[in-house]
Amino acid sequence: MGLEAVEYVKEAEERIEELKKETDKKAADVLSEAEQTIQQKRDRLNQELAEYRDAKGKEFAHQLNQDQEQENMQLTQDIRQMEETVDKNTNDVVNDIVKVVVKRYGNS
C-alpha cells in the first residue's frame, strides 16, 4: 500500500500543479480583459471629453460673437447719439454767435 500512496500523492501533486497553472492563466486572462476594458472606457471617456470641450468651445465662441455684435451695435448707436448732440450743440453755438453779432453790430 505504500507504493500506491506514493503514486497517489504524485498524481495529486501533478494535478495541483496543473490546477495552479490553469488558475494563473485564467487570472492573467481576466486581468488582461479588465485592462482592455479599462483602456476602452478610458479612450471613450477621453473622446467624449474632447467632443464636450469642442462643443463648449464652439458655444463660447458663438456667444462671444453675439456679445461683440451687440456691443458694436450699442457703440454705433452711442456714437450716433453723440454726433447728433455735437451737431445740435454746434448749431446752438453758431446761432448764439449769430445772435450776439446781430445784437452787437446790428443788421448792417
Short mmCIF file of C-alpha atoms in Angstrom, two decimals, residues 19 43-44 46 61 67 77 82 87 105:
data_model
loop_
_atom_site.label_atom_id
_atom_site.label_comp_id
_atom_site.label_asym_id
_atom_site.label_seq_id
_atom_site.Cartn_x
_atom_site.Cartn_y
_atom_site.Cartn_z
CA LEU A 19 -4.72 23.49 -11.47
CA ASP A 43 -10.45 56.03 -24.61
CA ARG A 44 -14.21 56.54 -24.90
CA ASN A 46 -11.32 60.92 -23.47
CA ALA A 61 -17.17 81.41 -29.49
CA ASP A 67 -21.91 89.70 -27.47
CA GLN A 77 -25.81 103.86 -31.53
CA MET A 82 -23.02 111.76 -29.56
CA ASP A 87 -24.18 118.76 -34.26
CA TYR A 105 -23.40 145.11 -34.75
#
